[in-house]
Amino acid sequence: MDREQSEAGTMEAAPGQPAVAPSTSPATAVSSSGGESPLAQSSLAQSPLGSFFGPLGNSPAAMLRSVLREERLFLILSVFIGIFSGLAVVCFRFAIGWCRIYLLGSGTVLTPVRLVLAPTLAGLAIAVIVIHVFPLARGSGVNQTKAALFIYNGEIPLRTAVGKFITAALAIGSGHSLGPEDPSLQIGASLASALGRRMRLSRDRMRLIAPVGAAAGLAAAFNAPISAVLFVIEEVIGRWTAGILGSVVLSAVSSVVVMRWFLGSESMFRIPPVQLERPSELIAYSILGVVGGLASVVFSSGIAVLRPRFKAMPQWTQYFQPAVAGLLIGIIAVLGAPQVMGAGYEYIDQAMHGQFTWQFLALLAGLKIVATLLSFVSGTPGGMFAPTLFIGAMLGAAVGGAEHWLLPHLTVSPGTYALVGMGVLFAGFLRAPMTSVFMVLEVSGNYSIILPVIIANTIAYVISRGLQPIAIFDLLTRQDGLELPSMEEQREEGVLHVEDAMRPVKDPVLDAGDSVGRALQQVSKSDADEFLVRMNPTGWNSVKKEQLAALIAEGKGEVALGSVLPIRLIPHAHPDHPLETALRYVDRWPLVPVVSRADFRKLEGVVSQRDVLERYREFGEG
Amino acid sequence: MADSALNLRQNLRHYFGLYLTREAVMLALLAGLAVALFTGVTGLSRLYDAQQQSLGNRWFGRGVTDLSERRFDRAVVEFRAALVYAPDDYTYQLNLAEALIGLKQTGQAYAYLINLWDERPDDGLVNMELARIAAQRGQTDQALRYYHNAIYASWSDNASETQAGGQSGFSGNDTTSAERGERRDARLELIEFLLRTGATMKAQSELLALSENVGDDAEQARVGDLYVRAQDYEHALAAYRASLKLNRGNAASLAGAGLAAFELGRYDLAQQYLQAEVDGNPGDTQSADRLKTAELVLRMDPFRSGIPAAERDRAVMEDFAVAGERLKSCGAGGGSGSMTDLSTSWTKINPQITLPVLRKNPDMATEAMNIVFNIERQASAACGTPAGSDLALLLIAKLHEGN
C-alpha cells in the first residue's frame, strides 16, 4: 500500500464486500479527517518533543511521517553516512597497514629488494585492476566527487568505493607516494551516494549527499572534523547554508566518533610544544611562506605539465606507468630516502622531533615532490593530502634549520616550523586557505601558533595564486575535459547588488493621502507612464497616468489615492540585496522601489527589468 | 469467522502500511546494518591491534637488548620501528630517548623527552635526562628546575604501574630503597652540576639536604669530597668522621678527614688522620706531603698551646733562620722594596735571636715571629708558593693571624 492510500485512512474493500469504515478503537484509531485521536491527545503529542515533529492533531503515523520528511530524513541519513564512512575508513587504514607489513616488511629499515619490487609489482597489479575492473578508481577522488555533485546529480557508483579501497590501499601500502585522505573522501561520497539512491532522495538532495559523505570520509581519515567540514564546503560545495552545513557536520562528527572508537583519539603525529617566542620570529615564518608558495607552484606546475603527457601516451603504456613510477620511487628509496615512500606520517613525526639535518629535510621535500608527481601522474589511485603535508613539514623544518644556521641567535623549534610548513603547503598547493589554518590548529591543539600560520599561509597562497592562477583541482578537472565551477573563482567573484543597478528617482513619487486630482496634476508634466505611490502606514504601490485620468473621469478626483488603488502592494528591495533578488520582481512590476532598511518609506532608488539586465550585461562584458 | 479473519488482515495491512513506510523500514535496516558492520569491524580491529602490539613488542624487545648492550644505533632503529606500531607508547618513547642520548643526539632526545614530560611531569628519569641536557646546553635555570623535579619525582621502574598505583604527582614518601637511591643520585648529580658552575652556596645547601639521607661509608666519603669541593671543610670533616665511624679503615675518608682538618688548621687532628692513611696506604703521596707539612707546623709553631718555654725559644730560633734563608733566596731574585726593608729588619734583630735573649725577653719571640711571618707572606707573594718549612711557617702565620 503506498503512502497516499495509507494516508486516506480507508480500507480497501474485499471483492464483493462493502467498504468498511476504519475501526474506532482508541488504541488503533486513525484519523483521516483530521480529527484528534486519543493518541494525538496524549502527553507525548502535547510535549515539546511532540511539537518538534510538527503540528500533530494526528496519530503516531503522522508523527512518523513528519519525522521522515525529506529534510529531517536527510539529517538522520547524514548520521548513518558518517557511521558507515567511519567504518569504511577504519577498514581502509587496516588494509593499508597490512599491505605495508606484508609488502614492505615490519621494520623501518627495509631491504633494497623489497623497496624496489613492492611498489613496482603493486603498480602493475593496480594498473590491471584499474583498467579492467574499476576504471573510476583512478585519481585522487576530490574532483570525482565534485563531478558527481555538479554533473552526475550526486551519483557515484558503489563500485567506485570498492575499487578505490582496494587499489589505493595497495598503492599506499606498497610505497607509492600518495595519501589515504582523498580516497577516503571518495569512499565516503560513494557510500553516501549509494545510500541516497536506496532512499530515493529527490534530485536536489542526491546532489548534496555526495559531499556529506565526502566530509565524513575526510574527517575520519584526518581525525579532524572541523577541517574536513571546512574543506568540503570550501572546495567541493562552495556555499554555506544552514541545511547543508548541519548535514555535513553531523556526518563528519559521526565518522570521527567511529574512527576514534577503533583507532583512538591521538593525533597522526606527536606535536612537540610549539609557541611563538618573539614577535620578530614572524619574519622567519614569512620567509617560510615565500618558500612554501614557490614550492607549491613547482609542485602544481609539475602536475600541469606531466599529467597530460602521461595521459596522451599510447594506451598500452597505461599498464606500465604505475609500475615504472613504483620502480623509480623504489630506486629513490634505495639511494637513501626511503622516507618518500607511502604517506610518510611517521617521518613527519621524526622531522618534528629534529631527527634530520636541515639539508636532508630540504632534500626530502624535493624528492617527495618528485615521488608524488611520479605516482600521481601515472594514474595510481591515491591522494595528495598526505604528500602535501609531508612536503610542507620537511620544507618548514628545513627553512627553520637554515634560518637557525644563518642566524644562530634565532631560537628554532623544528616542530613549530614543520607544523607551520604543513599549513603553508596546504594553502599554497591545495588552495584551501581557511582549511589550512584550522587544520594546523586542530592537529596541534595549540592556539598560540595561529599568528605565524595565518601569515605564512596567506603569503604562500598569494604567491601561488599569482604564479599559478588555476588551482590544482580546477587544473585536474580541465585536464579531464570537464567544466566544473571553480570554488576559488567563485570566492573571488564580485557579487552584484541592487544598488549596482538602481537609478535615482526622477519622476514624482505620489502619496496615498493625496487626492486623485492632485496626483494627476503632479504627474502631468512627467513623461513616464507609471509612478510609485507611498502607502500608509507603510508599503508601496504604483499607478499609471491613464488610471488617474480614468478615475477623474469617473468623478473620483477628490478621493484619496490610496483608497482607490488595489490592496496588493508591490514588493520592495534594499540596496544591499543581491541583484538576483530584484530579478524575482521586475518581470511582474515595471518599477520596484529600493528603500532604506531603517525607514521603508524612504526611497533610495528604483529598479526595473531593463536596469537589471543592463547591469548583468555590463558585468558579463567586464 | 472468515469475515473476521479478512477484517483482521485488512486492518493489519492498513496499520502496517501507515507505520511501515519505505523510509522507516530502510532506516531500521540501516540501523541493523550499522550494528552488524560495527561488530564485524570490531573483530577486524582486534586482529589488527593484536598484530600491531605483537610487532611493537617484538621490535621493542630487540631495542631493549641492544640498549643494554650499548648498541645505541641499532637500538634507535628498533625503538623507532616499535613506535610505528604504538606511536604513543610512553615506554617506547622513553627508551628511544635513552638510546638517542647514548648516541649523543640530544636534540632529538630532548624533543621526545619534552613530550614525555608534558604527559608525566612527575617521571624521575625524564626529569633527570632533561636536566642533563639542559646542563649540557648551559641552561642553568632549566637544569636546576629539572634536577629538583627529579629529586622529588616518582622513580618507579614501570611508569604505568606508578600511574595505576595512584602514586602520581611529586612524592615525598619514599616507598622503596631503590627510589631513595635514585633520588639521592639525582641530588648528587645536582650538586656536581652546581659545583661545576661555581654555585658553591647552593651546592652547600643541597649537600646539607643530602647529608640527612646518606647510607654507607662510601657515600659519606663522597659527601665529604663534595663538601671539600664546596670548600665547606667543617661539614666535610663531619662527613668523613661519620664515614670512619662506619669503617675505620676507609682510606678515602682518612685522607679526606686529614685534608679537611688540615684546611681547618687543626694540624694535630690532621696529623692523626694523615698518619693513619699513610700507614695504610704508603703510595698516597699527597697525604704524605700533607702529613709532613702538618708535622712541620706542629714542630715549628712556637705559639701552640702548652708548649714549654725552651721548646718555644728553640722553635723561634729555627723559624727565624728559615725565614732568613727564604729572604736570601727570594731577595736574591731582585726582590721589592718591602723585601729589602724586611731584610734590614731581619739583619738588625738577628743577633738578638739567641736562647739567652729569648729566655730573658719573651717579647722578643713575638717580635721575631712577626718578622718571620711578614717575610714568609711577602716572599710568597713575590716568589711563589713556598714549600717545606717555609710553607709551614706561612700556615702558622695564617693560623695566628689576628692574634
PDB file of N, CA, C and O in Angstrom, chain A residues 89 103 126 149 206 212 217 242 251 258 269 295 381 413 518 521 545 573 603 607:
ATOM      1  N   VAL A  89      36.561   3.830   6.532  1.00  0.00           N
ATOM      2  CA  VAL A  89      37.898   4.416   6.648  1.00  0.00           C
ATOM      3  C   VAL A  89      38.750   3.623   7.637  1.00  0.00           C
ATOM      4  O   VAL A  89      39.952   3.438   7.429  1.00  0.00           O
ATOM      5  N   LEU A 103      54.006  -6.315   2.295  1.00  0.00           N
ATOM      6  CA  LEU A 103      54.758  -5.997   1.078  1.00  0.00           C
ATOM      7  C   LEU A 103      56.134  -5.413   1.375  1.00  0.00           C
ATOM      8  O   LEU A 103      57.113  -5.717   0.693  1.00  0.00           O
ATOM      9  N   ILE A 126      47.918  -2.839  -9.871  1.00  0.00           N
ATOM     10  CA  ILE A 126      46.958  -1.733  -9.780  1.00  0.00           C
ATOM     11  C   ILE A 126      46.516  -1.311 -11.169  1.00  0.00           C
ATOM     12  O   ILE A 126      45.333  -1.059 -11.419  1.00  0.00           O
ATOM     13  N   LEU A 149      28.669  15.923  -7.937  1.00  0.00           N
ATOM     14  CA  LEU A 149      27.776  16.973  -7.418  1.00  0.00           C
ATOM     15  C   LEU A 149      27.217  17.821  -8.544  1.00  0.00           C
ATOM     16  O   LEU A 149      26.025  18.112  -8.599  1.00  0.00           O
ATOM     17  N   MET A 206      20.030  14.407  -3.631  1.00  0.00           N
ATOM     18  CA  MET A 206      21.036  13.488  -4.153  1.00  0.00           C
ATOM     19  C   MET A 206      22.315  14.219  -4.500  1.00  0.00           C
ATOM     20  O   MET A 206      23.409  13.717  -4.304  1.00  0.00           O
ATOM     21  N   VAL A 212      28.281  15.266   1.608  1.00  0.00           N
ATOM     22  CA  VAL A 212      28.097  14.873   3.011  1.00  0.00           C
ATOM     23  C   VAL A 212      28.965  13.651   3.306  1.00  0.00           C
ATOM     24  O   VAL A 212      29.660  13.582   4.318  1.00  0.00           O
ATOM     25  N   GLY A 217      34.127  10.925   5.130  1.00  0.00           N
ATOM     26  CA  GLY A 217      35.349  10.177   4.819  1.00  0.00           C
ATOM     27  C   GLY A 217      36.598  10.956   5.163  1.00  0.00           C
ATOM     28  O   GLY A 217      37.539  10.432   5.760  1.00  0.00           O
ATOM     29  N   ALA A 242      22.540  26.750   6.060  1.00  0.00           N
ATOM     30  CA  ALA A 242      22.322  26.075   7.340  1.00  0.00           C
ATOM     31  C   ALA A 242      22.005  24.605   7.132  1.00  0.00           C
ATOM     32  O   ALA A 242      22.461  23.739   7.861  1.00  0.00           O
ATOM     33  N   SER A 251      27.575  14.337   9.746  1.00  0.00           N
ATOM     34  CA  SER A 251      28.266  13.170   9.180  1.00  0.00           C
ATOM     35  C   SER A 251      29.730  13.169   9.590  1.00  0.00           C
ATOM     36  O   SER A 251      30.289  12.107   9.922  1.00  0.00           O
ATOM     37  N   VAL A 258      33.256   7.247  15.244  1.00  0.00           N
ATOM     38  CA  VAL A 258      33.502   5.841  14.911  1.00  0.00           C
ATOM     39  C   VAL A 258      34.998   5.588  14.781  1.00  0.00           C
ATOM     40  O   VAL A 258      35.529   4.608  15.319  1.00  0.00           O
ATOM     41  N   PHE A 269      50.442  12.512  14.380  1.00  0.00           N
ATOM     42  CA  PHE A 269      51.838  12.634  14.787  1.00  0.00           C
ATOM     43  C   PHE A 269      51.896  13.455  16.057  1.00  0.00           C
ATOM     44  O   PHE A 269      51.033  14.267  16.329  1.00  0.00           O
ATOM     45  N   ALA A 295      57.378  26.528  -3.662  1.00  0.00           N
ATOM     46  CA  ALA A 295      57.361  25.060  -3.766  1.00  0.00           C
ATOM     47  C   ALA A 295      56.006  24.569  -4.276  1.00  0.00           C
ATOM     48  O   ALA A 295      55.925  23.622  -5.068  1.00  0.00           O
ATOM     49  N   PRO A 381      45.879   5.244  -8.145  1.00  0.00           N
ATOM     50  CA  PRO A 381      44.871   5.821  -7.248  1.00  0.00           C
ATOM     51  C   PRO A 381      45.485   6.187  -5.906  1.00  0.00           C
ATOM     52  O   PRO A 381      46.232   5.418  -5.326  1.00  0.00           O
ATOM     53  N   SER A 413      62.364  25.921  16.920  1.00  0.00           N
ATOM     54  CA  SER A 413      61.868  24.596  17.262  1.00  0.00           C
ATOM     55  C   SER A 413      61.468  23.941  15.948  1.00  0.00           C
ATOM     56  O   SER A 413      60.561  24.429  15.264  1.00  0.00           O
ATOM     57  N   ARG A 518      -5.068  65.773  -7.480  1.00  0.00           N
ATOM     58  CA  ARG A 518      -3.768  66.364  -7.161  1.00  0.00           C
ATOM     59  C   ARG A 518      -2.652  65.481  -7.709  1.00  0.00           C
ATOM     60  O   ARG A 518      -1.638  65.961  -8.202  1.00  0.00           O
ATOM     61  N   GLN A 521      -2.241  66.006 -11.283  1.00  0.00           N
ATOM     62  CA  GLN A 521      -1.541  67.285 -11.500  1.00  0.00           C
ATOM     63  C   GLN A 521      -0.040  67.107 -11.376  1.00  0.00           C
ATOM     64  O   GLN A 521       0.738  67.648 -12.164  1.00  0.00           O
ATOM     65  N   LYS A 545      -0.626  56.793 -15.288  1.00  0.00           N
ATOM     66  CA  LYS A 545      -1.223  58.109 -15.590  1.00  0.00           C
ATOM     67  C   LYS A 545      -2.633  57.913 -16.116  1.00  0.00           C
ATOM     68  O   LYS A 545      -3.561  58.642 -15.749  1.00  0.00           O
ATOM     69  N   ALA A 573      12.802  46.276  -2.521  1.00  0.00           N
ATOM     70  CA  ALA A 573      14.153  45.706  -2.316  1.00  0.00           C
ATOM     71  C   ALA A 573      14.972  46.701  -1.511  1.00  0.00           C
ATOM     72  O   ALA A 573      14.573  47.863  -1.339  1.00  0.00           O
ATOM     73  N   LEU A 603      12.735  56.322   0.049  1.00  0.00           N
ATOM     74  CA  LEU A 603      13.074  55.720  -1.238  1.00  0.00           C
ATOM     75  C   LEU A 603      14.521  56.032  -1.594  1.00  0.00           C
ATOM     76  O   LEU A 603      14.923  57.198  -1.677  1.00  0.00           O
ATOM     77  N   VAL A 607      14.297  50.357  -9.469  1.00  0.00           N
ATOM     78  CA  VAL A 607      14.971  49.430 -10.387  1.00  0.00           C
ATOM     79  C   VAL A 607      13.900  48.781 -11.247  1.00  0.00           C
ATOM     80  O   VAL A 607      12.799  48.485 -10.788  1.00  0.00           O
TER      81      VAL A 607
END
